[in-house]
PDB file of C-alpha atoms and ligand atoms in Angstrom:
ATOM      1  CA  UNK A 117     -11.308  15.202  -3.486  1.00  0.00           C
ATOM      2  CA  UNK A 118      -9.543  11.720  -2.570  1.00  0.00           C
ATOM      3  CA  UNK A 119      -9.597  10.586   0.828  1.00  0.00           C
ATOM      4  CA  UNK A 120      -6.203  10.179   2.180  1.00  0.00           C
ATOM      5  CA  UNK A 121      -4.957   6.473   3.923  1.00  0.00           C
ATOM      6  CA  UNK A 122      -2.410   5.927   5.905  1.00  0.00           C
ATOM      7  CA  UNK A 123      -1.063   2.549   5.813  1.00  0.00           C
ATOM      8  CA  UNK A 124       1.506   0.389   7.971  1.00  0.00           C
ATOM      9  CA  UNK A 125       3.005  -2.370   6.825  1.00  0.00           C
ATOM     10  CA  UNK A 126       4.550  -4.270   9.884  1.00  0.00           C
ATOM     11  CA  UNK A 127       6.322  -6.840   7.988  1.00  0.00           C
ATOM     12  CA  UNK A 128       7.580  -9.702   9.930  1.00  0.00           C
ATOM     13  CA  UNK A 129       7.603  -8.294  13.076  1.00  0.00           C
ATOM     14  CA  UNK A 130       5.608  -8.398  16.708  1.00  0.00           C
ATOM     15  CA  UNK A 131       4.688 -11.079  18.075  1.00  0.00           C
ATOM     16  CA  UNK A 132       0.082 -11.607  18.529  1.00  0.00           C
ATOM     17  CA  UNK A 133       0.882  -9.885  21.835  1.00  0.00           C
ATOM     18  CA  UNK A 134       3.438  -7.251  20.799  1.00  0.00           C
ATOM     19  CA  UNK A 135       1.020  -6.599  17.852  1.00  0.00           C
ATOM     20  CA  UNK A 136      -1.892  -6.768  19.941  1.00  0.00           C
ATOM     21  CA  UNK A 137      -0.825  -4.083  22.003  1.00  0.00           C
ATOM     22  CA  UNK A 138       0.300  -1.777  19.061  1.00  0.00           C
ATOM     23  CA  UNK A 139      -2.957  -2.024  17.588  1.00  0.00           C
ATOM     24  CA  UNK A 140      -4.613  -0.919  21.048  1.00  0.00           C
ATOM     25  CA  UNK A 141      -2.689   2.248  20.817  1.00  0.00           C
ATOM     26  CA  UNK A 142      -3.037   3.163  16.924  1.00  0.00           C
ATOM     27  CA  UNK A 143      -7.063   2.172  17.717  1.00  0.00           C
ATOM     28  CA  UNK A 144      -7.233   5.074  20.543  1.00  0.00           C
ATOM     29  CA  UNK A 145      -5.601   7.426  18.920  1.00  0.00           C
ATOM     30  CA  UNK A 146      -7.040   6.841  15.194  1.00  0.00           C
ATOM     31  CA  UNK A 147     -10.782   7.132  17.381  1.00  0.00           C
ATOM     32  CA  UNK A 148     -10.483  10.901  17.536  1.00  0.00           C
ATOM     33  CA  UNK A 149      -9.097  11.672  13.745  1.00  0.00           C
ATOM     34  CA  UNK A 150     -11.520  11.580  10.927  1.00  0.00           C
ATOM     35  CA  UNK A 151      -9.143  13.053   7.769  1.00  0.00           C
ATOM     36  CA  UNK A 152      -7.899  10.131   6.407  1.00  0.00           C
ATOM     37  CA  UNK A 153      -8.568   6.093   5.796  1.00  0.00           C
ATOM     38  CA  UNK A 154      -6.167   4.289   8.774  1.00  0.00           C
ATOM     39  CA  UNK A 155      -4.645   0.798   7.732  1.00  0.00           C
ATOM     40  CA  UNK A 156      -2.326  -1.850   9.685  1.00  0.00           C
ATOM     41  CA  UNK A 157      -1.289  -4.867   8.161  1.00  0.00           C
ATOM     42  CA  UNK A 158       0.460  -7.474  10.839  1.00  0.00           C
ATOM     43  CA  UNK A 159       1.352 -11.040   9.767  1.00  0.00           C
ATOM     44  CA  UNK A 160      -0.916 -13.543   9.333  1.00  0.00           C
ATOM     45  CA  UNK A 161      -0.541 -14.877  12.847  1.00  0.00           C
ATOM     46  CA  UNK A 162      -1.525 -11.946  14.215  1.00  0.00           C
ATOM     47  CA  UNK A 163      -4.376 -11.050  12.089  1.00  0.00           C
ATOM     48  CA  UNK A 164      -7.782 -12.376  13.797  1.00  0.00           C
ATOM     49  CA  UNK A 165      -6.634 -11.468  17.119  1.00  0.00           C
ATOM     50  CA  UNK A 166      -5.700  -7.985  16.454  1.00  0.00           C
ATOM     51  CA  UNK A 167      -9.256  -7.797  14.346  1.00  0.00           C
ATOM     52  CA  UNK A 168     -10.721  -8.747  17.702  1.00  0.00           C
ATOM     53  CA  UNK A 169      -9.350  -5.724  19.438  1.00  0.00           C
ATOM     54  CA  UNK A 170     -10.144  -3.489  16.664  1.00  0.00           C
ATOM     55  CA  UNK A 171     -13.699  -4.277  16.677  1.00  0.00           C
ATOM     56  CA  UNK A 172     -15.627  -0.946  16.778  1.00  0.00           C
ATOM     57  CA  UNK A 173     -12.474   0.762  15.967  1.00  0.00           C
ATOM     58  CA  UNK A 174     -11.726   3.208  12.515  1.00  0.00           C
ATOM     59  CA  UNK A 175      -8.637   1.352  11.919  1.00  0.00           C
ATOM     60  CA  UNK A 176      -9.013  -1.302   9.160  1.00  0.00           C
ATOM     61  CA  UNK A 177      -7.005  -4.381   8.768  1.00  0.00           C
ATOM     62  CA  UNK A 178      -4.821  -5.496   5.697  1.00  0.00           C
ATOM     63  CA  UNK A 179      -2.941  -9.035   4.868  1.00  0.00           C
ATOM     64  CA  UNK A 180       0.700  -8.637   3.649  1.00  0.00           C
ATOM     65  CA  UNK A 181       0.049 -11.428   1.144  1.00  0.00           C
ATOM     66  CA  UNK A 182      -2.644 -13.822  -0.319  1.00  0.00           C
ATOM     67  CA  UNK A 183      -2.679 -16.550  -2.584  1.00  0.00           C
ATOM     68  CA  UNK A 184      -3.869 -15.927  -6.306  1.00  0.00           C
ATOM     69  CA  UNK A 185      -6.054 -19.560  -5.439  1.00  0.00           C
ATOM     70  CA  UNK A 186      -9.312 -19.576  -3.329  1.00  0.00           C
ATOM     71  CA  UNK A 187      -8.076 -23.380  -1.734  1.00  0.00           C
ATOM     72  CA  UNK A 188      -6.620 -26.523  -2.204  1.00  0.00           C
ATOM     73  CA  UNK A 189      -3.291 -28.522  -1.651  1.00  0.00           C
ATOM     74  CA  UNK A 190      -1.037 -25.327  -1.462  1.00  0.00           C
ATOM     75  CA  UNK A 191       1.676 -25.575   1.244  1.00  0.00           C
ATOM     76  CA  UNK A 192       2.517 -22.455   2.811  1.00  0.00           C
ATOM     77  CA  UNK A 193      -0.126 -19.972   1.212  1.00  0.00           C
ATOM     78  CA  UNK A 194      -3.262 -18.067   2.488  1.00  0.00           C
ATOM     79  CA  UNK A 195      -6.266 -17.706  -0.053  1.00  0.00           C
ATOM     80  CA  UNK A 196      -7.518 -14.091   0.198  1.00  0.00           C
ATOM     81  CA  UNK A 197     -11.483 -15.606   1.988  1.00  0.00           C
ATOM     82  CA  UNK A 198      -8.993 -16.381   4.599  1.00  0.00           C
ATOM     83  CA  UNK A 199      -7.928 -13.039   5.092  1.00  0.00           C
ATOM     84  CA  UNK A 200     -11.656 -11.934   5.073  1.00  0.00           C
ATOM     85  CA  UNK A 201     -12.156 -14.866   7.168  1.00  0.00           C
ATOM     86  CA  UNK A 202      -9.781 -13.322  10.148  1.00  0.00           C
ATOM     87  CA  UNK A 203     -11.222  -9.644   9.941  1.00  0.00           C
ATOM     88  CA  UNK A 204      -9.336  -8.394   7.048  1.00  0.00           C
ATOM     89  CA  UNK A 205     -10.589  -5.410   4.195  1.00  0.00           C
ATOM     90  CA  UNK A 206      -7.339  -5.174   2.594  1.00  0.00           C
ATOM     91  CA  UNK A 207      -4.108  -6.737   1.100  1.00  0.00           C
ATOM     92  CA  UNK A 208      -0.883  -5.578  -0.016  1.00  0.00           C
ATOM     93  CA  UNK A 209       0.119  -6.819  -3.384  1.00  0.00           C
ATOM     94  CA  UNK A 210       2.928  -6.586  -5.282  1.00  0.00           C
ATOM     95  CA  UNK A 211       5.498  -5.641  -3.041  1.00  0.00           C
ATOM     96  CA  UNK A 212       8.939  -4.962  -3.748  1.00  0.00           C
ATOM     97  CA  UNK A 213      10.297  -7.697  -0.930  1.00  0.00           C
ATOM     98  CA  UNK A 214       8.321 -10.181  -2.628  1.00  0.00           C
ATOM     99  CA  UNK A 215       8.924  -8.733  -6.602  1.00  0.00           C
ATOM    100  CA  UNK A 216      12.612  -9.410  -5.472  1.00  0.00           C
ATOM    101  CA  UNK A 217      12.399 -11.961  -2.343  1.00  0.00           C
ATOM    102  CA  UNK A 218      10.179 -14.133  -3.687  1.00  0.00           C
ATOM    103  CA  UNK A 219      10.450 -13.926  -7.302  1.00  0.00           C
ATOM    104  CA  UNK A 220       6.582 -12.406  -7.819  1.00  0.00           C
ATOM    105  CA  UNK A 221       6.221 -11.497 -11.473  1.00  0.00           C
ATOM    106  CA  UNK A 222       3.753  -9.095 -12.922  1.00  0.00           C
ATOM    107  CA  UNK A 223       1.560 -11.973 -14.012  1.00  0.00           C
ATOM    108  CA  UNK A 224       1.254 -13.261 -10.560  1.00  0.00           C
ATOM    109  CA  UNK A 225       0.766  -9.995  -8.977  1.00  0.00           C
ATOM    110  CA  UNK A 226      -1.876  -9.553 -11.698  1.00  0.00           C
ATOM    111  CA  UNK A 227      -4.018 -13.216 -10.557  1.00  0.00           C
ATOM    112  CA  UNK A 228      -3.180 -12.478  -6.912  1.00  0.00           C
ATOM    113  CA  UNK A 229      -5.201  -9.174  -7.251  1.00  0.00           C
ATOM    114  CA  UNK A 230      -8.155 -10.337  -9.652  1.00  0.00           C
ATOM    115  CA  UNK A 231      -8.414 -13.531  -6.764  1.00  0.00           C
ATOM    116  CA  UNK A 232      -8.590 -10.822  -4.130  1.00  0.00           C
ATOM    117  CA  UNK A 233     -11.221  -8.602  -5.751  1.00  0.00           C
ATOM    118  CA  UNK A 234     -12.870 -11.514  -6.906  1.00  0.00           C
ATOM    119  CA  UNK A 235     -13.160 -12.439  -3.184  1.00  0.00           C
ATOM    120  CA  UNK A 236     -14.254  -8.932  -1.673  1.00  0.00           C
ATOM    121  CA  UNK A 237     -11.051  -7.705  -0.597  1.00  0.00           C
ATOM    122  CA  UNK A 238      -9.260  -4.250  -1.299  1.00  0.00           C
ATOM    123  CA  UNK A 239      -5.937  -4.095  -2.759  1.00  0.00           C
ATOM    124  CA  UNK A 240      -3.081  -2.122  -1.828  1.00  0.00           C
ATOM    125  CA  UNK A 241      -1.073  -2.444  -5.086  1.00  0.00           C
ATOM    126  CA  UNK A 242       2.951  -1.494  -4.937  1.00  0.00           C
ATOM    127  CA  UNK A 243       5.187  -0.588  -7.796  1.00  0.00           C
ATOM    128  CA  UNK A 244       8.380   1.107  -7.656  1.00  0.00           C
ATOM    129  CA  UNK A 245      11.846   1.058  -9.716  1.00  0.00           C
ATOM    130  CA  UNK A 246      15.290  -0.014  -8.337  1.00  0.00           C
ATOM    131  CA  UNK A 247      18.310   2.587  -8.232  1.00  0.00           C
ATOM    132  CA  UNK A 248      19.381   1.042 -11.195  1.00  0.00           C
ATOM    133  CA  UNK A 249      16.176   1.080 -13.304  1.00  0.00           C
ATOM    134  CA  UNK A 250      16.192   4.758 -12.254  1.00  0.00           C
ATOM    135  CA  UNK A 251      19.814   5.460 -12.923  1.00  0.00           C
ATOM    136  CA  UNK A 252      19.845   3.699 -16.623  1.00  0.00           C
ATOM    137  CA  UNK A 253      16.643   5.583 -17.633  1.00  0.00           C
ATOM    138  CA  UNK A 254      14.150   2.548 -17.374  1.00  0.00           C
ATOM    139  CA  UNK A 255      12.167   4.206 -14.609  1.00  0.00           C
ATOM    140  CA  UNK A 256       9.012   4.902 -16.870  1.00  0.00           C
ATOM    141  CA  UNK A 257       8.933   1.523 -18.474  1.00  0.00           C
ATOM    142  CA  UNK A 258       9.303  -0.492 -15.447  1.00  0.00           C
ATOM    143  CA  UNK A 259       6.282   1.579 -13.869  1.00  0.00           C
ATOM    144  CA  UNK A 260       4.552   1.473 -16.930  1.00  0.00           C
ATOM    145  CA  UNK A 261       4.501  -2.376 -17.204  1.00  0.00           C
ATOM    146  CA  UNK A 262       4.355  -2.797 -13.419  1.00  0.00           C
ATOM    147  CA  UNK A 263       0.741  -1.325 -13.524  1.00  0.00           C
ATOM    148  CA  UNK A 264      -0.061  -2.250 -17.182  1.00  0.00           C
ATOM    149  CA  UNK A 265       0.007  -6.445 -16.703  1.00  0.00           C
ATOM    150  CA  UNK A 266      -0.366  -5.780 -12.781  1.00  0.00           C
ATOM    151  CA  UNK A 267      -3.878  -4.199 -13.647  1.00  0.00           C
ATOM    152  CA  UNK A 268      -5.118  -6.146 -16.882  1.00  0.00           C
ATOM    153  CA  UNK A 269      -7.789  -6.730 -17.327  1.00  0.00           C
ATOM    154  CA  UNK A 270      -9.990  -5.346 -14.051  1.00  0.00           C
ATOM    155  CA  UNK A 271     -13.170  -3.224 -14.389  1.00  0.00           C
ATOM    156  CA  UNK A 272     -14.065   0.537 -13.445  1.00  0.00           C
ATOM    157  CA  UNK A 273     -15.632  -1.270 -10.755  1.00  0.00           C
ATOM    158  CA  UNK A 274     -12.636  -3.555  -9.406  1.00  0.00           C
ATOM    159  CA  UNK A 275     -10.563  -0.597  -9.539  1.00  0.00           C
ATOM    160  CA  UNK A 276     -12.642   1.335  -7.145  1.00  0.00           C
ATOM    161  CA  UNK A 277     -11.122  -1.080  -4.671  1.00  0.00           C
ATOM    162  CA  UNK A 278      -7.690  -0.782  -5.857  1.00  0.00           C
ATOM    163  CA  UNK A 279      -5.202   1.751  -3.963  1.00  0.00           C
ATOM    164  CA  UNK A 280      -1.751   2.468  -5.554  1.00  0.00           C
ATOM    165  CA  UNK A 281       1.503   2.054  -3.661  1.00  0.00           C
ATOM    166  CA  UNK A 282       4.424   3.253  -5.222  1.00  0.00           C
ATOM    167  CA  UNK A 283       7.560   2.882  -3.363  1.00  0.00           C
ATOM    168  CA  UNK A 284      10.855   3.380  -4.926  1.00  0.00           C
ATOM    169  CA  UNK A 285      12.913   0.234  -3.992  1.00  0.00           C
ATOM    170  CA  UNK A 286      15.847   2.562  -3.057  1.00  0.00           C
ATOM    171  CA  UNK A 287      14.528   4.581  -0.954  1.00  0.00           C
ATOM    172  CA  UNK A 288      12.680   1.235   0.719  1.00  0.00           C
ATOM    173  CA  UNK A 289      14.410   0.581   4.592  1.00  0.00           C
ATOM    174  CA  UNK A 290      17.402   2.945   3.934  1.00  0.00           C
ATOM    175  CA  UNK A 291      16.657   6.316   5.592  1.00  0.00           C
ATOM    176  CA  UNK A 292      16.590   7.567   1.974  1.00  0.00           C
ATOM    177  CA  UNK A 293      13.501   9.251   1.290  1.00  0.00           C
ATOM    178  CA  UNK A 294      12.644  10.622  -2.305  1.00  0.00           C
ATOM    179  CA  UNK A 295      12.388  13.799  -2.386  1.00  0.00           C
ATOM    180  CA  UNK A 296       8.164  15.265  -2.908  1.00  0.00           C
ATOM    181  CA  UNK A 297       9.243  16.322  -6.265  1.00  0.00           C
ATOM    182  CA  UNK A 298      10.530  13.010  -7.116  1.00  0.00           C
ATOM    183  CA  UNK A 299       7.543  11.383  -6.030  1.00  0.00           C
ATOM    184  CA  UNK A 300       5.072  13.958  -7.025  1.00  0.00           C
ATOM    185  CA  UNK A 301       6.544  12.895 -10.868  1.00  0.00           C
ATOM    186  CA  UNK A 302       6.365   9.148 -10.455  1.00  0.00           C
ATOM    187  CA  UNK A 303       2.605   9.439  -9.181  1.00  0.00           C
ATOM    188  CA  UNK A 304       1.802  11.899 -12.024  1.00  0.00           C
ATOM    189  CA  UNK A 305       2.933   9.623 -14.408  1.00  0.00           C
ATOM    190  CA  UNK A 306       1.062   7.044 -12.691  1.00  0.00           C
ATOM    191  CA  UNK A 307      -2.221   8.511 -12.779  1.00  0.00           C
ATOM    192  CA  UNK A 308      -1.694   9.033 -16.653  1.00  0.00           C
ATOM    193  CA  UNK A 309      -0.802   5.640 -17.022  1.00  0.00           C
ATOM    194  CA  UNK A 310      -3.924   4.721 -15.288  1.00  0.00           C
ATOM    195  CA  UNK A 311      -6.154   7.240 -17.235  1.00  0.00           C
ATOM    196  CA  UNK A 312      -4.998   5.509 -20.557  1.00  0.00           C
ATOM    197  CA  UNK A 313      -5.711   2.482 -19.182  1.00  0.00           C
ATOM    198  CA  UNK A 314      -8.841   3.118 -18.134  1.00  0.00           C
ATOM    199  CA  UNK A 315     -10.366   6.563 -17.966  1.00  0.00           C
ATOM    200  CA  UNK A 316      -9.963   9.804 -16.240  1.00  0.00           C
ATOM    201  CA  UNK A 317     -12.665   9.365 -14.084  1.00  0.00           C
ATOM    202  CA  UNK A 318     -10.823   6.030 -12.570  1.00  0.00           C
ATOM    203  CA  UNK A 319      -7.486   7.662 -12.472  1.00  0.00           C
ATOM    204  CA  UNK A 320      -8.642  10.805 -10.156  1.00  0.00           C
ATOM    205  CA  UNK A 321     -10.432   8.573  -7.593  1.00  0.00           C
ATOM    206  CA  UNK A 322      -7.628   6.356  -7.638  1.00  0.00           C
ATOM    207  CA  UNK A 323      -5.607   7.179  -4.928  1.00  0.00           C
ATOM    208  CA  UNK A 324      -1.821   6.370  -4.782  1.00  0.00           C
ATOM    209  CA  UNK A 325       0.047   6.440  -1.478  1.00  0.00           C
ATOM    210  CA  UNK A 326       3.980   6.759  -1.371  1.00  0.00           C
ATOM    211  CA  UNK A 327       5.913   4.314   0.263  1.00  0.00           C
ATOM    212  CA  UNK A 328       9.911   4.276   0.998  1.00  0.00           C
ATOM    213  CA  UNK A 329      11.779   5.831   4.508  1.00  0.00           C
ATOM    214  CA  UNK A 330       8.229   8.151   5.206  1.00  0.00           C
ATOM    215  CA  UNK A 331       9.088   9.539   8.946  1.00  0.00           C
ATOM    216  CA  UNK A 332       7.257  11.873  11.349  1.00  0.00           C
ATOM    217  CA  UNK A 333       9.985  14.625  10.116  1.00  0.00           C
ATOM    218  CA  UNK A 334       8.841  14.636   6.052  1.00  0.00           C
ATOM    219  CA  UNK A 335       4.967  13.317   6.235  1.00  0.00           C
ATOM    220  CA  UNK A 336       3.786  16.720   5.900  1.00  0.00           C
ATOM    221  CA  UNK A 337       5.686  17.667   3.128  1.00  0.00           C
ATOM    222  CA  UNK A 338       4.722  14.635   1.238  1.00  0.00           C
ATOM    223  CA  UNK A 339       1.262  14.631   1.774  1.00  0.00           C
ATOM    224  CA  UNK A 340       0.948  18.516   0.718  1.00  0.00           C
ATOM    225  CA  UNK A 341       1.990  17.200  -2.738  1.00  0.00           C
ATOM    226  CA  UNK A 342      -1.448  17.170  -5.351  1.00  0.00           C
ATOM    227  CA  UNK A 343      -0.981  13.619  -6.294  1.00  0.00           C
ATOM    228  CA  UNK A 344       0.057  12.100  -2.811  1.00  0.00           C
ATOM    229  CA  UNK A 345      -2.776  10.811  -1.660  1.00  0.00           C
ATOM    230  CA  UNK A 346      -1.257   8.687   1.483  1.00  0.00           C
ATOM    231  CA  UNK A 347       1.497   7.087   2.793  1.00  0.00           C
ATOM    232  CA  UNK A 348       2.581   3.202   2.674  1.00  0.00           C
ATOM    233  CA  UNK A 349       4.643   3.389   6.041  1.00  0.00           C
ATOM    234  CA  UNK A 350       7.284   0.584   7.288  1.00  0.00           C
ATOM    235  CA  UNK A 351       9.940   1.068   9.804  1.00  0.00           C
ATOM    236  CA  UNK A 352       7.988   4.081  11.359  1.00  0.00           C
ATOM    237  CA  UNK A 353       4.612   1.773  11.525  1.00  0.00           C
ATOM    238  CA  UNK A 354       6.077  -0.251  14.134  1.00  0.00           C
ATOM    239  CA  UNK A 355       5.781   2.531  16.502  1.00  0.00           C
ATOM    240  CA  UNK A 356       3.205   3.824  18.495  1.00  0.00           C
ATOM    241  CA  UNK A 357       4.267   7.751  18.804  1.00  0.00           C
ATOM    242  CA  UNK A 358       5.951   7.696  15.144  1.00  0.00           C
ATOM    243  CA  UNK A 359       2.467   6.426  13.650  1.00  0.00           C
ATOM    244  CA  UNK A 360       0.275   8.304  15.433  1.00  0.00           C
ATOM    245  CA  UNK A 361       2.578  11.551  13.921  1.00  0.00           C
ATOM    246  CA  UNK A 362       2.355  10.305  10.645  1.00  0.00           C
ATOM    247  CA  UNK A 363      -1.634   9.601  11.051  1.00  0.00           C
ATOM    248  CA  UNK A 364      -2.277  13.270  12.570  1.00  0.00           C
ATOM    249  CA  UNK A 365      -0.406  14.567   9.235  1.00  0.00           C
ATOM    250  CA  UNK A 366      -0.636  17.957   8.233  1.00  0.00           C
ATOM    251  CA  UNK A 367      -0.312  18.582   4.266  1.00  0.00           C
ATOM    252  CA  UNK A 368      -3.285  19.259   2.545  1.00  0.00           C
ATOM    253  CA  UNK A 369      -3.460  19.220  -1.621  1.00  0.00           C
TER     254      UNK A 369
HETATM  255  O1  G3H B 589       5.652  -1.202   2.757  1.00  0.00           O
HETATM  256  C1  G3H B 589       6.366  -0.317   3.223  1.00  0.00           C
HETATM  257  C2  G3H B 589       7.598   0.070   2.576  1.00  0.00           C
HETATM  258  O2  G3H B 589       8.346  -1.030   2.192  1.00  0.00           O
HETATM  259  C3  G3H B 589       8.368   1.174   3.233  1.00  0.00           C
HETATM  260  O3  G3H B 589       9.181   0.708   4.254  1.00  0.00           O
HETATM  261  P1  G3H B 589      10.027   1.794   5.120  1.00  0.00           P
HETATM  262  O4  G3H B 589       9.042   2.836   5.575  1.00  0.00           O
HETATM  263  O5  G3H B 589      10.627   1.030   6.226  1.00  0.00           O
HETATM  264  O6  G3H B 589      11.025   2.389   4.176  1.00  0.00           O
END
């Protein structure tokens, strides 16, 4: 049985007090719920004060971001100690906004996420295809190399601390949520992909959230799905009632 997580990924938005305050809220209400692994990821501002109110709290703490180096003359970038450093257990990797934004390749993606295991941190690992991967039939071989080259190279062990995000980029922001059966395929596929990669025991631990428009209105359905194992939530993170939903889901698989 995997545990389920519930993630939110605030993006760049709140200010320390705005995300201060969220993070009070989430903390109270996460306090009483015990079914599933809670996760908030603020920006990097933000990070050591919200750890600060979180302290004693069920709610664990994710960077958007981290550097694939542990220091030096980097402008701009955060090595992943640092993110330890401020009260983090997690990082997103591989995100769509900065596959596309920033020009991340799968080779990057792949030494951000060896620097962050390396380090001690868990990885919250996204992959998803654009509309038009999807609608020219290159679906299966963008996943398939996404998680191939993201993943080289890690052990049995590292991948115990790996989570799987996949979020198709379409349905990313727009209100357009895939449908369960369209995600239930993608993360089927997945966890073969991963079980050829490594082994079947490591693909049914792993546990691979959906990400893309998930809402208090079609959490449930999602998460009743067998290889749903959580949710990688954006616009509804940011607030309090919508989150709390979406952590008190009610699917079971
Ligand atoms: O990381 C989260 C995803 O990008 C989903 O964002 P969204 O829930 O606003 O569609």
């Amino acid at each position: 049985m995997r545990r389920p997580v519930i993630a939110g990924n605030w993006k760049m938005h709140k200010t320390i007090a705005e995300a201060v305050e969220l993070a009070g809220a989430l903390k109270q209400a996460a306090a009483g719920i015990d079914h599933a692994d809670f996760i908030i990821a603020p920006v990097f501002t933000a990070l050591a004060t919200v750890a600060a109110e979180l302290q004693g709290s069920n709610l664990k703490l994710s960077g958007q971001n981290c550097s694939d180096k542990s220091s030096g003359a980097f402008t701009g970038e955060v090595a992943p100690q640092m993110l330890l450093d401020a009260g983090c257990s997690h990082v997103i990797l591989g995100h769509s906004e900065r596959r596309q934004l920033f020009g991340e390749s799968n080779d990057l993606i792949n030494a951000k996420i060896r620097a962050a295991l390396t380090a001690g941190l868990r990885v919250i690992f996204c992959i998803g295809e654009t509309l038009a991967e999807r609608e020219t039939g290159r679906m299966y071989d963008v996943l398939s190399e996404q998680v191939t080259q993201g993943l080289a190279g890690l052990s049995e062990e590292q991948m115990d601390r790996v989570i799987v995000a996949y979020e198709p980029v379409w349905a990313i922001g727009t209100g357009k949520t895939a449908t369960s059966d369209q995600a239930e395929e993608a993360h089927s596929f997945v966890r073969g992909l991963i079980a050829g990669q490594f082994n079947l025991q490591v693909s049914e631990q792993l546990r691979i959230l959906y990400g893309g428009s998930v809402k208090p209105g079609n959490v449930d359905e999602l998460m009743a799905r067998d290889n749903i194992d959580g949710a990688l939530v954006g616009g509804a993170s940011l607030n309090a009632d919508d989150f709390i939903r979406i952590m008190n889901f009610n699917g079971t698989n």
